[in-house]
Coordinates of C-alpha atoms in Angstrom, one line a residue:
X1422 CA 36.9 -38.0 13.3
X1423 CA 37.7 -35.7 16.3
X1424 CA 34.5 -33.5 17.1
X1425 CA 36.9 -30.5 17.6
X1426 CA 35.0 -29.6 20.6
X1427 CA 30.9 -29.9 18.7
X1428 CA 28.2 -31.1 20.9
X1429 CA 25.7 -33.3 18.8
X1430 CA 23.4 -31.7 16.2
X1431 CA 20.9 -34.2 16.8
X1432 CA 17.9 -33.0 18.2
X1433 CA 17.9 -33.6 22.5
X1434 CA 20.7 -34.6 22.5
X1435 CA 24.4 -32.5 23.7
X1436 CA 26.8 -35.2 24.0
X1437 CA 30.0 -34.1 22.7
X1438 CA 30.4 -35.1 18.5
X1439 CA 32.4 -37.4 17.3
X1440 CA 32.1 -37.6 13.8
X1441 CA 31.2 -34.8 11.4
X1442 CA 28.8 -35.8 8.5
X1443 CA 30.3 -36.6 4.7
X1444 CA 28.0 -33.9 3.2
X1445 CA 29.1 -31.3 5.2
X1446 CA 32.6 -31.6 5.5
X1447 CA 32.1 -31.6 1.3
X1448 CA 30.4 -28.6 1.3
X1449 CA 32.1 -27.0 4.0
X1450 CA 29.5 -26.2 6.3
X1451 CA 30.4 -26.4 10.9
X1452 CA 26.8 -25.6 11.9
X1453 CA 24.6 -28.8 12.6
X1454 CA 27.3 -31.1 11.0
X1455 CA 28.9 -32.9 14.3
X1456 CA 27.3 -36.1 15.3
X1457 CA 28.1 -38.4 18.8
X1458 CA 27.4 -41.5 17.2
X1459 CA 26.1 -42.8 13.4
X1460 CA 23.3 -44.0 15.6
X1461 CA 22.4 -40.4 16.3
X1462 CA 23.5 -39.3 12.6
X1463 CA 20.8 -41.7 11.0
X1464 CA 18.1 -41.0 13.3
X1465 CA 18.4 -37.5 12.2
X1466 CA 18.8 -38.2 8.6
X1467 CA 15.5 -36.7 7.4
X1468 CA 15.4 -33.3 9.1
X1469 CA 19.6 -32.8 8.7
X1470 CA 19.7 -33.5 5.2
X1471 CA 17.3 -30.3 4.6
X1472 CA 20.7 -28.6 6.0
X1473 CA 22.6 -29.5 2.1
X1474 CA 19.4 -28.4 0.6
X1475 CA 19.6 -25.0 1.7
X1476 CA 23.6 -24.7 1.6
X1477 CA 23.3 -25.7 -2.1
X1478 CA 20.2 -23.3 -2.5
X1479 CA 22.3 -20.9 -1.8
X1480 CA 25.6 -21.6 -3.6
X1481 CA 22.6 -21.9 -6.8
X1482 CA 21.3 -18.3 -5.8
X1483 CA 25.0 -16.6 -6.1
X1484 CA 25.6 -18.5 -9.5
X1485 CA 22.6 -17.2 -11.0
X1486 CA 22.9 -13.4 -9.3
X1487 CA 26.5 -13.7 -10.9
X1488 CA 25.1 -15.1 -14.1
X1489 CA 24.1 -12.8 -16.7
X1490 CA 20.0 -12.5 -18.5
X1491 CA 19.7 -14.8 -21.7
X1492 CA 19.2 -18.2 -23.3
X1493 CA 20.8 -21.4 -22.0
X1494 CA 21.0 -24.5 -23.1
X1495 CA 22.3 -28.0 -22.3
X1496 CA 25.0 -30.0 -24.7
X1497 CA 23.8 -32.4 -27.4
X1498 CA 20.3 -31.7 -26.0
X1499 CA 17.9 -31.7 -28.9
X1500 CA 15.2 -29.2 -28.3
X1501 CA 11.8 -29.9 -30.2
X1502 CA 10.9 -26.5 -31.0
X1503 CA 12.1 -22.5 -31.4
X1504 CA 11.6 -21.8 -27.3
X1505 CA 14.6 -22.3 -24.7
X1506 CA 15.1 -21.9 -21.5
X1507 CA 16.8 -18.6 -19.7
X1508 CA 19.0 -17.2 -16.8
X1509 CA 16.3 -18.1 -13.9
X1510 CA 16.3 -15.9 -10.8
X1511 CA 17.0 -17.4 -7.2
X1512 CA 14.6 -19.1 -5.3
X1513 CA 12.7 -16.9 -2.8
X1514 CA 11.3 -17.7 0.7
X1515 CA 8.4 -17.3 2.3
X1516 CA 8.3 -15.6 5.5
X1517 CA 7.7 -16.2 9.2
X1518 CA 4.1 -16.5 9.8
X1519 CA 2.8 -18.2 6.4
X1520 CA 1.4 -21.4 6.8
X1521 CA 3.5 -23.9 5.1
X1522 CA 2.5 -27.5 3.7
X1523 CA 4.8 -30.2 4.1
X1524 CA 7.1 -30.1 1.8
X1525 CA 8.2 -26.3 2.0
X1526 CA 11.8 -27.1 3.8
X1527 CA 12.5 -30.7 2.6
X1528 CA 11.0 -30.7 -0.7
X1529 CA 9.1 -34.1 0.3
X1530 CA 5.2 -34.1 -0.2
X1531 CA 5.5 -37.3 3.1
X1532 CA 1.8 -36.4 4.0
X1533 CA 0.9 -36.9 0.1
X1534 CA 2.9 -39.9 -0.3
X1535 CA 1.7 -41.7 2.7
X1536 CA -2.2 -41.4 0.9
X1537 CA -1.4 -42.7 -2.1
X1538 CA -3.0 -45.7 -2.2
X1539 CA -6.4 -44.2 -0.5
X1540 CA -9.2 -43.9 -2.2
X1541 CA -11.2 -40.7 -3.0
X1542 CA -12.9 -39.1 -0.1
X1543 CA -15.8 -37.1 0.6
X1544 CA -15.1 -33.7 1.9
X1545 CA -17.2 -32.6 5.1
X1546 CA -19.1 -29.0 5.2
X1547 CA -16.4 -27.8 7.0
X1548 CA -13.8 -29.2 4.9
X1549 CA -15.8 -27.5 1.7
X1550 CA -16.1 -24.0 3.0
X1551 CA -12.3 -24.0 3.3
X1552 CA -11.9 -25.2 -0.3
X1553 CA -13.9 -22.4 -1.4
X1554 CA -12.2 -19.9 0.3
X1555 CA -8.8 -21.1 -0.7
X1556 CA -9.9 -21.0 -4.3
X1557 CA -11.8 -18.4 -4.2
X1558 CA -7.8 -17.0 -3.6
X1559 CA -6.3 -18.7 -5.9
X1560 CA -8.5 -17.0 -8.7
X1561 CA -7.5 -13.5 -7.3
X1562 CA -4.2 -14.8 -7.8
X1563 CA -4.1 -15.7 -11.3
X1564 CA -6.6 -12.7 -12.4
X1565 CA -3.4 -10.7 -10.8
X1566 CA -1.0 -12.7 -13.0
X1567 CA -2.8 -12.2 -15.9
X1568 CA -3.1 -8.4 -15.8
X1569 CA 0.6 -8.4 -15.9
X1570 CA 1.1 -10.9 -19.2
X1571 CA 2.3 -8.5 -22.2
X1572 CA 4.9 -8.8 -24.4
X1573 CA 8.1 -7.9 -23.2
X1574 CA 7.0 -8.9 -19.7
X1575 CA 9.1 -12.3 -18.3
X1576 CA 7.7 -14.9 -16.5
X1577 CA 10.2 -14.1 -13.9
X1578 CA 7.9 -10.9 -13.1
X1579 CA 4.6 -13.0 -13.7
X1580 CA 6.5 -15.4 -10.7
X1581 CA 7.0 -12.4 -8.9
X1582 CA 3.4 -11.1 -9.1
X1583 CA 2.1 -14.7 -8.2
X1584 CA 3.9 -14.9 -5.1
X1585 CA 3.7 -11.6 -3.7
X1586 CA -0.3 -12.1 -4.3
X1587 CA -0.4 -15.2 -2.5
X1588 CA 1.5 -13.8 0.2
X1589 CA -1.1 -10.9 0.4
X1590 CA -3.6 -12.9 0.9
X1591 CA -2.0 -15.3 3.6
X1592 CA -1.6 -17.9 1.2
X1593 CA 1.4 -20.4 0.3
X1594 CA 1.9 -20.3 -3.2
X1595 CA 1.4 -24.4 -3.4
X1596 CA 4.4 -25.2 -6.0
X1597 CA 7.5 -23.8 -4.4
X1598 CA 9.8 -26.0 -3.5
X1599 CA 7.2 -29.2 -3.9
X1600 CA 9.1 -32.0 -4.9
X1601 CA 12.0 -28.9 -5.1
X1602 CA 10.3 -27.2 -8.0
X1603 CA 12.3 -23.4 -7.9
X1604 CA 9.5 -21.7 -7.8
X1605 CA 5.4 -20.0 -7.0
X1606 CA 3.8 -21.1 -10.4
X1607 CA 4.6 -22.8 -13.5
X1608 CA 4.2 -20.5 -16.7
X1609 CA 4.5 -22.5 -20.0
X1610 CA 4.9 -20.9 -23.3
X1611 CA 4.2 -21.8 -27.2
X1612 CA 5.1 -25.4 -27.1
X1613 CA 5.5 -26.0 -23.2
X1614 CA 2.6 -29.1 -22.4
X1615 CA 3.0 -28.0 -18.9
X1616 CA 5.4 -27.4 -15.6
X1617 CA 7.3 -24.3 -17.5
X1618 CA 9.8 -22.8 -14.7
X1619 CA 9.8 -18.9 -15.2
X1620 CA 12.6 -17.8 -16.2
X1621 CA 13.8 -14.0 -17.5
X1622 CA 12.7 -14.3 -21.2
X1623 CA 10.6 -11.8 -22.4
X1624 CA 7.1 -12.8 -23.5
X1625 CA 7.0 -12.3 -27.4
X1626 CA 4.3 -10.6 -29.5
X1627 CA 2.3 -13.7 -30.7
X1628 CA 2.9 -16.4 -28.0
X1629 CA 0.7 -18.0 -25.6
X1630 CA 1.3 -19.0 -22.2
X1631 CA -0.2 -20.8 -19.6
X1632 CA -0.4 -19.5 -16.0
X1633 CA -1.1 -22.3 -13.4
X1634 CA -1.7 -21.4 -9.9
X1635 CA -1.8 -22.9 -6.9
X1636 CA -2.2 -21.5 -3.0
X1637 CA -2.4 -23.1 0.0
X1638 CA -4.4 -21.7 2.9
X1639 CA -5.4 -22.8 6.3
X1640 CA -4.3 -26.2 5.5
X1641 CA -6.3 -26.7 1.9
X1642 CA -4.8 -26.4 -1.6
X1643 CA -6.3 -24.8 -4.7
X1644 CA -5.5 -25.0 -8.0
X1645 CA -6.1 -23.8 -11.6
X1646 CA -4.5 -22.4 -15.0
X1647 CA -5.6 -20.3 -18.1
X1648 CA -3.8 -20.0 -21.2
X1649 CA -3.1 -16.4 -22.3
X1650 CA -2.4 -14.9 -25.6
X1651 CA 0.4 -12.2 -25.7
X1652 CA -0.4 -9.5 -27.7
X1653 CA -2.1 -11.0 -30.8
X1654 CA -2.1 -14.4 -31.9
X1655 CA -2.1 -16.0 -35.4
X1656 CA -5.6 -18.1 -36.2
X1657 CA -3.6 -21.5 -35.6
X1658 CA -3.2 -20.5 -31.7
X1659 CA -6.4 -18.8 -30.9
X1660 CA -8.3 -22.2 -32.7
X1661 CA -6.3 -24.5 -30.2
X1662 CA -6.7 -22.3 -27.0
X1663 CA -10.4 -21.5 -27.6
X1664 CA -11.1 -25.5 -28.4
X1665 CA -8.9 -25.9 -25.5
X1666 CA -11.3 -24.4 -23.2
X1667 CA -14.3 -25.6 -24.7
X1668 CA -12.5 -29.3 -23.8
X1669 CA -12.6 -28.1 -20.2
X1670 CA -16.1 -26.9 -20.5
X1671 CA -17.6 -30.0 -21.7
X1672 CA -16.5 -32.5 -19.7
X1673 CA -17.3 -30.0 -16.4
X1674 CA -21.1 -30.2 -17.9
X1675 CA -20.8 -33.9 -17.9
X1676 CA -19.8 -33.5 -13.8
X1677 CA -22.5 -35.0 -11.4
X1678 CA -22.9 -37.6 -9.1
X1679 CA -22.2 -41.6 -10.5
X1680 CA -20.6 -40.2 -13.4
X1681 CA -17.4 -42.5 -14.1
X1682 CA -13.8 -40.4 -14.0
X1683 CA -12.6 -42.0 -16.9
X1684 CA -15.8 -40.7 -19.0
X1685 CA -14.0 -37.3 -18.9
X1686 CA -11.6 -38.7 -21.2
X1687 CA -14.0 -39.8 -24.3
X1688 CA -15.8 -36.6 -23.8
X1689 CA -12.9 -34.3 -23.8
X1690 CA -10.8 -36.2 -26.8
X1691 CA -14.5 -36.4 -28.9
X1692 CA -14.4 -32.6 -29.0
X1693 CA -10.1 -32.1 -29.5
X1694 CA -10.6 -35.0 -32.6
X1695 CA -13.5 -33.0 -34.3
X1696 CA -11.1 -29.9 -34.0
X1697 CA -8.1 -31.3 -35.6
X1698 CA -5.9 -31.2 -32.1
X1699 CA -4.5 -34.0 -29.8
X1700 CA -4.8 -34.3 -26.4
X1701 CA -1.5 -35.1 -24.0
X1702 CA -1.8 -38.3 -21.9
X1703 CA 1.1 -37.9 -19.9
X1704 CA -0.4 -35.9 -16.7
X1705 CA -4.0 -35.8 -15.5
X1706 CA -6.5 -34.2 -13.0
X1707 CA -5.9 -34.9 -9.4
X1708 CA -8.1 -35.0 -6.2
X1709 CA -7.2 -31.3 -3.8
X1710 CA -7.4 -30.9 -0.5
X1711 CA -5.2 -31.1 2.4
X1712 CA -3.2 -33.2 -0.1
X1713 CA -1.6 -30.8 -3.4
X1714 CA -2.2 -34.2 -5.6
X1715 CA -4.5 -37.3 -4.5
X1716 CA -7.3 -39.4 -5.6
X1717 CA -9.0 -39.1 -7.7
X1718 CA -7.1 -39.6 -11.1
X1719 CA -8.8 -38.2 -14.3
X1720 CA -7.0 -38.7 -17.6
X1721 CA -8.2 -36.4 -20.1
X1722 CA -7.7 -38.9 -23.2
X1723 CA -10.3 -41.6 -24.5
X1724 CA -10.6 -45.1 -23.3
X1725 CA -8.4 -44.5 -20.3
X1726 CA -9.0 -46.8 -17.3
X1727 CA -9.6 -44.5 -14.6
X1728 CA -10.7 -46.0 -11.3
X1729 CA -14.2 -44.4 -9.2
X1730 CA -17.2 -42.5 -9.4
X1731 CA -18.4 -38.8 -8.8
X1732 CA -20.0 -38.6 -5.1
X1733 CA -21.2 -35.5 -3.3
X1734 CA -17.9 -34.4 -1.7
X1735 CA -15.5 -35.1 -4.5
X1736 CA -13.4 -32.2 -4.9
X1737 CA -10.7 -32.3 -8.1
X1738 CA -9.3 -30.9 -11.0
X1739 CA -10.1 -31.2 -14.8
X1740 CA -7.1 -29.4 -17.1
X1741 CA -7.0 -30.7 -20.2
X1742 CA -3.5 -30.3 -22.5
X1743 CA -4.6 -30.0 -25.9
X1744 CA -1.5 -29.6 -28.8
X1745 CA -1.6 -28.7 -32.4
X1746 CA 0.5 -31.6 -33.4
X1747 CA 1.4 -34.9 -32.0
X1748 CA 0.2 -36.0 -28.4
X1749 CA 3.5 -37.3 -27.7
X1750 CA 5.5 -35.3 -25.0
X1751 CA 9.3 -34.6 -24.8
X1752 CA 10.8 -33.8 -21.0
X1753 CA 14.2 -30.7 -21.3
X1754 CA 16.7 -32.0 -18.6
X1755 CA 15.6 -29.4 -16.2
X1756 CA 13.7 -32.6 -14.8
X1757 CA 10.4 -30.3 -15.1
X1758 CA 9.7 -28.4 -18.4
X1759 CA 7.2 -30.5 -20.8
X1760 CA 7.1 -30.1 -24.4
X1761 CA 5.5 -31.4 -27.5
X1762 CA 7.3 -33.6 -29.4
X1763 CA 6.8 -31.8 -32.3
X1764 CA 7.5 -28.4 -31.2
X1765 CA 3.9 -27.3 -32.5
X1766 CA 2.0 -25.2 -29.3
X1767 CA 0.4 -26.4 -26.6
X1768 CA -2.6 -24.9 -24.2
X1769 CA -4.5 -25.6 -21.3
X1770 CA -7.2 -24.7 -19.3
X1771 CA -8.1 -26.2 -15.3
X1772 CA -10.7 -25.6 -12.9
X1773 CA -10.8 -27.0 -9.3
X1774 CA -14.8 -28.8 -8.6
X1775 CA -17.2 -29.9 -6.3
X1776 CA -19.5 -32.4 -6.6
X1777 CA -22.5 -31.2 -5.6
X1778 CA -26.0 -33.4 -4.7
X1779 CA -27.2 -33.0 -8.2
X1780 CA -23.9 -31.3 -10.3
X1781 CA -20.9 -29.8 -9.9
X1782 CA -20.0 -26.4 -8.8
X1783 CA -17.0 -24.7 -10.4
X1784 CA -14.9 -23.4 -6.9
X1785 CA -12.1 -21.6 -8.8
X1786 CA -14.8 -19.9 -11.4
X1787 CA -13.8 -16.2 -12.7
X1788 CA -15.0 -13.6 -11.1
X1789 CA -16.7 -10.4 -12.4
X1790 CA -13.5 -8.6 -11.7
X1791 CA -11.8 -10.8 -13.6
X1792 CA -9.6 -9.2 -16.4
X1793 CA -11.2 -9.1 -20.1
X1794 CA -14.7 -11.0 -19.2
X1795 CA -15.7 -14.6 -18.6
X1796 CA -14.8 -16.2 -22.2
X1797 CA -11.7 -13.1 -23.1
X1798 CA -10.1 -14.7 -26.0
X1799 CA -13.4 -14.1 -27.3
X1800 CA -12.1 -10.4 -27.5
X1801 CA -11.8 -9.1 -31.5
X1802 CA -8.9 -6.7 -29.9
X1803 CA -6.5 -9.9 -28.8
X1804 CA -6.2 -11.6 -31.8
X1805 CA -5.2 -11.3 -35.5
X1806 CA -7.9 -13.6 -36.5
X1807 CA -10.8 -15.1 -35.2
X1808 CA -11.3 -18.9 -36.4
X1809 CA -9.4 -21.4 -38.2
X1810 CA -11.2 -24.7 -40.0
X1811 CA -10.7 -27.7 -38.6
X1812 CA -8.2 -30.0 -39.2
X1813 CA -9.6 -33.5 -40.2
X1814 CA -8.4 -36.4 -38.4
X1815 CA -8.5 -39.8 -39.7
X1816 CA -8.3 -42.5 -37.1
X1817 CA -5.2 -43.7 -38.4
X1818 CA -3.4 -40.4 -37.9
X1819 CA -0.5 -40.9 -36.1
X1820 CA -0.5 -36.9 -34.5
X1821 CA -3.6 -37.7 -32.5
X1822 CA -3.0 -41.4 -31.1
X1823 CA -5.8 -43.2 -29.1
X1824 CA -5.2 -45.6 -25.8

């Protein structure tokens, strides 16, 4: 194909094109499309093909401006429970002068990839002071997200509070666009395990949803979540989220040095059993750093086979999905959104830590201007109802499930 008079997009080089890329000739796009030779062409595979991301970004972004606010759904797709998904804004940038990880323009954690294999490491003092300012941040975040959960409220706004606040504070908000999530934080409602994508539906008097934050800063990532009650709550949700965090709370007292990862499994399923809940097997806690997601791996559910020990250094998550009703998961076709099975709720509650010489020191910890205290759903105002008898599980029940 004639180059019409195109010099070559490929980086150094201005011989005059030859050939214009498939993908762009589909999409219609001149700018950065003419090649000299498919040598050329494949050499800058990896950097051009960002070029379709952001020319189908934006043919997404007019569709949904065009589209008008309400529930979708997708054909013959059987949803588990009551919630679906709605009209989602367009994706929003992040200005000049933020610094970005990896994968904000391609979408490709590379850096993370390339480390999966490694092995846990021990952070330096320099390396630690960084983590705690980053999630030291990423707590002012969230605190801001959750002064704006109400019903009525979307998670569209509770997006748009996450990210401006990150941007305040010279932060990336560490979701957007990694692995091309849409956008700064996941919010997952009622029966949503995790990985919600906030959309415009308005937050109901009664649900829950969990807010989970991440921000990157001077080349570290943070990371944490709390599940909120909107309005109040019957006795059924504010049993699971308040056993929910006591699951979290446990296994971080268990945290010190040559304490096995795969222990935080037995101790967190232990309490969910004696509570009548389940606990969701299908994600885990994750080594943070430089990285978003790395070594270690810690499954929340019992007898899990979890590789390494706590050492002095080690700097991870614990967030433990608890559900109502079955542990089994069921994925919408929105590639991210994770529900229950069963369509009864789900919550969670995640801390970034630091193992410390002789225990563990909670980095992303509440603050004292955090909204509504350090235990809130402890407040008589928020909820209908205060406790809710355990459930009793035989080990044969099928709703709980062991490994």
């Amino acid at each position: 194909m004639d180059g019409g008079g195109q010099t070559c997009a490929s980086e150094g080089c201005a011989k005059p094109a030859k050939m214009q890329c498939p993908s762009c000739l589909k999409l219609k796009l001149t700018e950065g499309a003419f090649f000299c030779t498919q040598e050329c062409f494949k050499a800058s595979w990896a950097q051009h093909k960002g070029v379709h991301k952001k020319a189908k970004d934006a043919a997404k972004a007019k569709n949904a401006a065009e589209m008008p606010k309400g529930p979708m759904t997708w054909p013959n797709f059987q949803f588990a429970g009551a919630l679906r998904p709605w009209t989602q804004t367009p994706q929003v940038k992040v200005p000049p002068g933020i610094q970005c990880p990896d994968y904000a323009d391609t979408g490709e954690p590379t850096s993370e990839r390339a480390a999966r294999n490694e092995s846990a490491r021990c952070l330096s003092d320099d390396e630690i002071a960084k983590m705690r300012t980053v999630c030291i941040l990423g707590r002012e975040v969230l605190d801001a997200c959750a002064r704006a959960v109400a019903p009525g409220v979307t998670c569209t706004e509770i997006d748009r509070v996450c990210h401006e606040a990150s941007l305040a504070r010279d932060c990336y908000p560490s979701p957007l666009n990694y692995v091309n999530f849409p956008k700064s934080c996941c919010t997952s409602v009622n029966e949503v395990i995790c990985h919600g994508i906030p959309d415009d539906r308005p937050l109901l008097e009664g649900d829950i949803v969990n807010v989970d934050i991440s921000v990157y800063h001077n080349g570290y990532h943070s990371d944490l979540n709390e599940t909120f009650f909107v309005g109040k709550v019957d006795k059924v949700s504010y049993h699971l989220v308040k056993s929910t965090h006591e699951c979290l709370f446990k296994a971080i007292a268990a945290c010190k040095p040559g304490v096995r990862y795969r222990d935080m499994g037995n101790i967190i399923s232990k309490h969910a059993h004696s509570q009548g809940l389940s606990v969701g097997k299908s994600y885990c806690g994750h080594g943070i750093n430089t990285l978003f997601h790395t070594a270690p791996n810690v499954p929340h559910y019992e007898k899990n086979k979890a590789a390494g020990v706590m050492k002095p250094g080690h700097v991870f998550t614990i967030e433990p999905m608890i559900n109502a009703g079955t542990w089994k998961d069921h994925h919408w076709p929105d590639n991210w959104t994770s529900t229950t099975k069963d369509g009864e709720r789900s919550a969670q509650f995640e801390h970034t830590l630091l193992i410390t010489e002789d225990g563990c020191e909670i980095l992303t910890a509440r603050l004292p201007t955090s909204p509504a205290g350090s235990v809130w759903f402890e407040d008589p105002d928020v909820v209908a109802q205060h406790s809710a008898p355990p459930r009793v599980v035989d080990a044969s029940d099928a709703s709980v499930g062991t490994v």
